[in-house]
Coordinates of C-alpha atoms and ligand atoms in Angstrom, one line a residue:
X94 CA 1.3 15.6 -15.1
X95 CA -1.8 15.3 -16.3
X96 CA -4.3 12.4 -15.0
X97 CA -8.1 10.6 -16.6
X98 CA -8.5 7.9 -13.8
X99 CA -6.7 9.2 -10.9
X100 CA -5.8 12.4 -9.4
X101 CA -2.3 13.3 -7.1
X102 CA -1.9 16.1 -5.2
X103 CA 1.5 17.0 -3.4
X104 CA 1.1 19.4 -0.3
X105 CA 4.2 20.2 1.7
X106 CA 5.8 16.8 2.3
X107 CA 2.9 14.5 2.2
X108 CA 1.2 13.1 -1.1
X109 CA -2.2 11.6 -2.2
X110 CA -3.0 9.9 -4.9
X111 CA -6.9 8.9 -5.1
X112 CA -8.4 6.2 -7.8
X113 CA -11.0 8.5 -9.6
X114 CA -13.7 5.9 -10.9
X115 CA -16.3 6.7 -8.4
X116 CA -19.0 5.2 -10.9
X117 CA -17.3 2.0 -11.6
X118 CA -16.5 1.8 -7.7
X119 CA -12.9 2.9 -8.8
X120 CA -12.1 -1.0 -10.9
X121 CA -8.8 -1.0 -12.2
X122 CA -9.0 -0.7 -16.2
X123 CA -6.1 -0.6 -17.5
X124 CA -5.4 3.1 -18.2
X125 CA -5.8 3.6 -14.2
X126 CA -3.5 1.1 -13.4
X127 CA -0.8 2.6 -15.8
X128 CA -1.4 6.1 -14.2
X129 CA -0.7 4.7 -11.2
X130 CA 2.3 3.5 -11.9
X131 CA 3.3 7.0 -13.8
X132 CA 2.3 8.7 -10.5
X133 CA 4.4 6.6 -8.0
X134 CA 7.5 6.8 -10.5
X135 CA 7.3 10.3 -10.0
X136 CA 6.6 9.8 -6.0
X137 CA 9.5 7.5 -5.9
X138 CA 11.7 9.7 -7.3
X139 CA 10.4 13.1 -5.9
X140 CA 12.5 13.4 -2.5
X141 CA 10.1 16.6 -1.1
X142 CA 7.7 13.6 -1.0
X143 CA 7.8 12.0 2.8
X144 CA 4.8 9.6 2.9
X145 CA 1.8 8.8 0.3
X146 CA -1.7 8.5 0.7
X147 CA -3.7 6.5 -1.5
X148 CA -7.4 6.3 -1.3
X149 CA -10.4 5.7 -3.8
X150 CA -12.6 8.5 -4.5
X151 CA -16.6 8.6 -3.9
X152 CA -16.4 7.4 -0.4
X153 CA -17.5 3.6 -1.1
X154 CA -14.8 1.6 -2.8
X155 CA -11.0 1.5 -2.7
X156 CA -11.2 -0.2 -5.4
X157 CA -13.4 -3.3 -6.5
X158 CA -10.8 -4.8 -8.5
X159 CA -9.8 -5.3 -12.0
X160 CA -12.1 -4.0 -14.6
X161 CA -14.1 -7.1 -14.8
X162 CA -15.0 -5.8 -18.9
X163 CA -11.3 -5.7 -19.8
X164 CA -10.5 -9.1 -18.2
X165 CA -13.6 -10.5 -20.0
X166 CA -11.5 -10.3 -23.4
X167 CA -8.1 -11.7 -22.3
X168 CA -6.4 -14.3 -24.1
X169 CA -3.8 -16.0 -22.6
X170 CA -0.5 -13.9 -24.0
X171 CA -2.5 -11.0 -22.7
X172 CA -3.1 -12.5 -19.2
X173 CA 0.5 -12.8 -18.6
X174 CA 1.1 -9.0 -19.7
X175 CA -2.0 -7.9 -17.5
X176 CA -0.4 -9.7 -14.2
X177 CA 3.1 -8.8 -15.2
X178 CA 1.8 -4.8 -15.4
X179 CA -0.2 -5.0 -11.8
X180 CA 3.0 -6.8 -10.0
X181 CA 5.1 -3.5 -12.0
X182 CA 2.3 -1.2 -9.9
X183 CA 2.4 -3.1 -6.6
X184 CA 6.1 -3.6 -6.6
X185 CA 6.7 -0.5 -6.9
X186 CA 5.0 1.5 -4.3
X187 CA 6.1 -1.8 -2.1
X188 CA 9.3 -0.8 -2.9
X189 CA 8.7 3.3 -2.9
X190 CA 11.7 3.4 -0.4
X191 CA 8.9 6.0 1.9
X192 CA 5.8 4.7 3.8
X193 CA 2.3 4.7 1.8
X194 CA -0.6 4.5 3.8
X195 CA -3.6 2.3 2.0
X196 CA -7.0 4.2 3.4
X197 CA -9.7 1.8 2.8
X198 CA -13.3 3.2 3.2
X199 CA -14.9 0.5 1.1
X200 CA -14.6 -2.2 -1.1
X201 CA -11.0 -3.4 -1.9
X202 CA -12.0 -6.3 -3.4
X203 CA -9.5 -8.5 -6.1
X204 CA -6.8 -6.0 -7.5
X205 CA -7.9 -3.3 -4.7
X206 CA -6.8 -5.6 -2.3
X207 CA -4.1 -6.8 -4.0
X208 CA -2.7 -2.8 -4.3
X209 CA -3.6 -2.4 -0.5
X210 CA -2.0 -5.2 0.7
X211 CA 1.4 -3.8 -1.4
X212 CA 0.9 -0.3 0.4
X213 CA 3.0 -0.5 3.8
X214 CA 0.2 0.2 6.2
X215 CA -3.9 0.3 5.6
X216 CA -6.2 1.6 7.9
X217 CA -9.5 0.6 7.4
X218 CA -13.4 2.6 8.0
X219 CA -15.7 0.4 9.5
X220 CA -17.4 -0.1 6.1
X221 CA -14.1 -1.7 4.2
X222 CA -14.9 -5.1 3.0
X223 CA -11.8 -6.8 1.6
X224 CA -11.3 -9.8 0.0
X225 CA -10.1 -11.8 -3.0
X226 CA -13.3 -12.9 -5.1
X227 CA -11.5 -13.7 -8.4
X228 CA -12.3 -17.5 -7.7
X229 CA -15.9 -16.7 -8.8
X230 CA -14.6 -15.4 -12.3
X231 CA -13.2 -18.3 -12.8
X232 CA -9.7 -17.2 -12.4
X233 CA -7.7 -16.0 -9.8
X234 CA -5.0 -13.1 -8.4
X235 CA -3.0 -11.5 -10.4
X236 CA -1.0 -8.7 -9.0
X237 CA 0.9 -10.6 -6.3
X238 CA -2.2 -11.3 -4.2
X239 CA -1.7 -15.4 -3.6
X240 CA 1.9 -14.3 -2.5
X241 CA 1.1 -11.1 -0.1
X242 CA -1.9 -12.3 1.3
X243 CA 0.0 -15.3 2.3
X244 CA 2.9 -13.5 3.7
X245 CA 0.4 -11.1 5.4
X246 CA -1.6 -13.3 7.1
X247 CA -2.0 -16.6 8.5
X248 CA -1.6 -19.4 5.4
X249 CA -4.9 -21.1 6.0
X250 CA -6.9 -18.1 6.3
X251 CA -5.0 -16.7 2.7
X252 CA -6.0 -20.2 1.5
X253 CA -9.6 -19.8 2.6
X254 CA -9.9 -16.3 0.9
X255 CA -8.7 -17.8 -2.5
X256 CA -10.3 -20.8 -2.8
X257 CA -13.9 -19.3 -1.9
X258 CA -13.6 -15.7 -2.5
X259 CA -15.0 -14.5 0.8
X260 CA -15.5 -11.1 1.5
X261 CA -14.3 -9.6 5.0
X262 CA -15.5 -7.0 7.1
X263 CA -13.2 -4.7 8.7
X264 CA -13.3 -6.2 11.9
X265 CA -12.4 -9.4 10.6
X266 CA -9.6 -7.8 8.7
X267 CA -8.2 -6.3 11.7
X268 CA -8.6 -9.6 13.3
X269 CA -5.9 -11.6 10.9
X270 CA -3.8 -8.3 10.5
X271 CA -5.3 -7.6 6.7
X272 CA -5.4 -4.1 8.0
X273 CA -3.5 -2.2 10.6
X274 CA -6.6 -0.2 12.5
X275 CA -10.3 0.3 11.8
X276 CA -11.8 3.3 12.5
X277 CA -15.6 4.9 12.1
X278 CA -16.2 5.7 8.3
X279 CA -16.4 9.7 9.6
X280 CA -13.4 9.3 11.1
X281 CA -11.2 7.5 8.6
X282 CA -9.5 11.0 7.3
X283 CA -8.5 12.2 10.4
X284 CA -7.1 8.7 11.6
X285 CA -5.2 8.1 8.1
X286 CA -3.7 11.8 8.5
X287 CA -3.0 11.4 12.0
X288 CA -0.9 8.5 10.7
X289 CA 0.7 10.5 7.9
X290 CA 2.0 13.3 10.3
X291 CA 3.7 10.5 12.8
X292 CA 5.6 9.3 9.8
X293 CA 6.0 12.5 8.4
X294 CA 7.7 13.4 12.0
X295 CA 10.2 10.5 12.1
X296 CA 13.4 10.9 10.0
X297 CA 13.4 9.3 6.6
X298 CA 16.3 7.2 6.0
X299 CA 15.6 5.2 9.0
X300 CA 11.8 5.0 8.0
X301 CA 13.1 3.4 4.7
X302 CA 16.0 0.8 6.2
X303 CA 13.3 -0.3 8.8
X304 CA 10.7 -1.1 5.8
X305 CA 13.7 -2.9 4.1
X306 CA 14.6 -4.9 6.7
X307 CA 11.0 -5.9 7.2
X308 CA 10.2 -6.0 3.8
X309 CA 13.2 -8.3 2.6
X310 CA 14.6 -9.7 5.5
X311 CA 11.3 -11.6 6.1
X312 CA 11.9 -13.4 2.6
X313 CA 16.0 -14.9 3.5
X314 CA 17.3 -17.0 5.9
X315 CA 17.0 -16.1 9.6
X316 CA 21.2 -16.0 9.2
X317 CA 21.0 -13.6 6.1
X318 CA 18.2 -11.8 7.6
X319 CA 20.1 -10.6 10.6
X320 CA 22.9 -10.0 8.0
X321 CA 20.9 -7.6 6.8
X322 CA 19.4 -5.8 9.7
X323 CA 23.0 -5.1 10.9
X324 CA 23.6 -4.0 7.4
X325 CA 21.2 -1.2 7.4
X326 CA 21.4 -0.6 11.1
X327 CA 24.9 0.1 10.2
X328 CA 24.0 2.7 7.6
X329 CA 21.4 4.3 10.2
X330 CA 24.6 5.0 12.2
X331 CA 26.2 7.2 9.3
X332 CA 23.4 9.1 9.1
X333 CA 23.0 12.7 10.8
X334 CA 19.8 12.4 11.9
X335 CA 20.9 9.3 14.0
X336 CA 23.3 11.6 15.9
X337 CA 20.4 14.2 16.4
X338 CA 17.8 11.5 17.6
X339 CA 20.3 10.1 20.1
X340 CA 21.8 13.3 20.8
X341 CA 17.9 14.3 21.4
X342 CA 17.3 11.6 23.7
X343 CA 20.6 12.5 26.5
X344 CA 19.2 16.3 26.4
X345 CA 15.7 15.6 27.2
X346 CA 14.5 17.6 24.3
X347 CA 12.4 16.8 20.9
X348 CA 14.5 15.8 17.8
X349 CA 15.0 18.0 15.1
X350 CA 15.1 15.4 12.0
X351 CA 16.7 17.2 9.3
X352 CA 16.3 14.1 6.8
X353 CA 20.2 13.0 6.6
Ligands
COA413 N1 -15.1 -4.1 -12.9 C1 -15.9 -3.4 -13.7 N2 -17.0 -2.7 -13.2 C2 -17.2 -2.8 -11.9 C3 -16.4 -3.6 -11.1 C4 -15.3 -4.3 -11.6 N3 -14.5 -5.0 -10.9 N4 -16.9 -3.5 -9.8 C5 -18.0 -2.7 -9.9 N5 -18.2 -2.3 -11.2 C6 -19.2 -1.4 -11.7 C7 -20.5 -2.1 -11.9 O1 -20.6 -2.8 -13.1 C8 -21.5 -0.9 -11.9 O2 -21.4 -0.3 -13.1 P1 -22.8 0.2 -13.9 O3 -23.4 1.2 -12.9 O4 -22.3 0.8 -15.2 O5 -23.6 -1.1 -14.0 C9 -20.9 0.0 -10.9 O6 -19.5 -0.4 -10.8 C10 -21.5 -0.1 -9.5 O7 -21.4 -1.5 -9.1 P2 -22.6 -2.4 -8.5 O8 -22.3 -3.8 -8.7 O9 -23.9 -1.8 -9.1 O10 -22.5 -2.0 -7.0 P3 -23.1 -2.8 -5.7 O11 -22.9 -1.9 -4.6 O12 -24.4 -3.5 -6.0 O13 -22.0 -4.0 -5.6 C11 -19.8 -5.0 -5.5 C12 -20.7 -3.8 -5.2 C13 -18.3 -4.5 -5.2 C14 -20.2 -6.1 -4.5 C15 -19.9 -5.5 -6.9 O14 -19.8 -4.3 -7.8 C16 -18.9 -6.5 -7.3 O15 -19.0 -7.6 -7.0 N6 -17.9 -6.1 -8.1 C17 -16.9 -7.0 -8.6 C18 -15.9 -7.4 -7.5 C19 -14.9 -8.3 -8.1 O16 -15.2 -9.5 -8.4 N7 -13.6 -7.9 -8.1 C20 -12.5 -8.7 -8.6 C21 -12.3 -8.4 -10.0 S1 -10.9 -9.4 -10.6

């Protein structure tokens, strides 16, 4: 698998996948955005793969959004195929069915935020600045960012951050629950890997029927929401690895996860 505007790199069971556009702060064009989704079709469906990372490269920007060029010459036929092609990116590693971990060390501005908010968890240097700015462009989200944001975060505050296009700090961020920790810039690798080896240590079929219960449950009824906890808490009980965590547990001993 060959990549121009990203890179992936599998290593034992954990995966990263960086935006490679350093001089451009890593915006979205197009051909990165259809990489990305080659790259988490093949995460998806790779089960060696435990957890993702996904970072931007250069060590100032996630990403600062949609390639502002490319979005310059939309017309309105391509608008809806541009939007329709980000939700197919953020959907999917939404829906990857194993955790990926957002690290933001800079910008993640428009479409960066947009992908971070679809990753499962984000930790955040103390130099991210995230926010929705498309407003000033004259247009507005695209890949599922009105919806996340205002699922993510308080409505009002989602409202605010569309409507003028603020930027956040990181503290700020952390503050509304944008991001899940914020760590010192030098530290932000070793915090997003500690993260990755706690996931990597839990077993994976609960990992995923936890994110699904979160994930969808949070959009039905309270009543068909607890229908489908018990649902997937269900399957958790068929699973070996339940037996062995429980098991575990009675003998005052670690768990041995075998993933099934
Ligand atoms: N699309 C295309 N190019 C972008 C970009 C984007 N979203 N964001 C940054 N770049 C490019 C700049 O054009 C510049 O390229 P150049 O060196 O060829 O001129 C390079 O990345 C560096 O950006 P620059 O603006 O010089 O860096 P800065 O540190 O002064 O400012 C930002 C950083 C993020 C505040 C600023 O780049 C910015 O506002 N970007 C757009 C953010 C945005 O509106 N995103 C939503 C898009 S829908």
């Amino acid at each position: 698998m060959s990549f121009e505007c990203i890179t992936m790199v599998k290593k034992e069971r954990l995966a990263r996948v960086t935006i490679n556009r350093p001089d451009k702060l890593n915006a979205l064009n197009i051909k990165t955005v259809e990489e990305l989704i080659e790259a988490f079709t093949d995460l998806g469906n790779d089960d060696s793969v435990g957890v993702v990372i996904l970072d931007g490269a250069g060590g100032k920007s996630f990403a600062a959004g949609a390639d502002i060029g490319e979005l310059a010459r939309l017309d309105m036929i391509e608008g809806k195929a541009f939007a329709a092609r980000g939700h197919r990116l953020c959907n999917l590693i939404e829906n990857l069915g194993k955790p990926v971990i957002a690290a933001v060390g800079g910008f993640a501005l428009g479409g960066g935020c947009e992908i971070a908010m679809a990753c499962t968890l984000r930790v955040a240097s103390d130099k991210a600045r995230l926010g929705q700015p498309e407003i000033n462009l004259g247009t507005m989200p695209g890949y599922g960012g009105t919806q996340r944001l205002a699922r993510l975060i308080p409505r009002g505050v989602a409202m605010e951050m569309v409507l003028t296009g603020r930027i956040l700090k990181a503290d700020e961020a952390l503050q509304i629950g944008l991001v899940n920790r914020v760590v010192p810039h030098e530290q932000l690798e070793e915090a997003v890997m500690e993260m990755a080896v706690a996931l990597l240590s839990k077993p994976p079929f609960a990992l995923k029927a936890n994110m699904e219960a979160v994930l969808h449950g949070t959009d039905l009824s309270l009543e068909d929401g607890f229908r489908l906890e018990a649902n997937l808490f269900a399957m958790t009980c068929g699973t070996e690895d339940m037996k062995e965590g429980t098991k575990a547990f009675l003998e005052k001993r670690d768990a041995n996860f075998k993933g099934r």
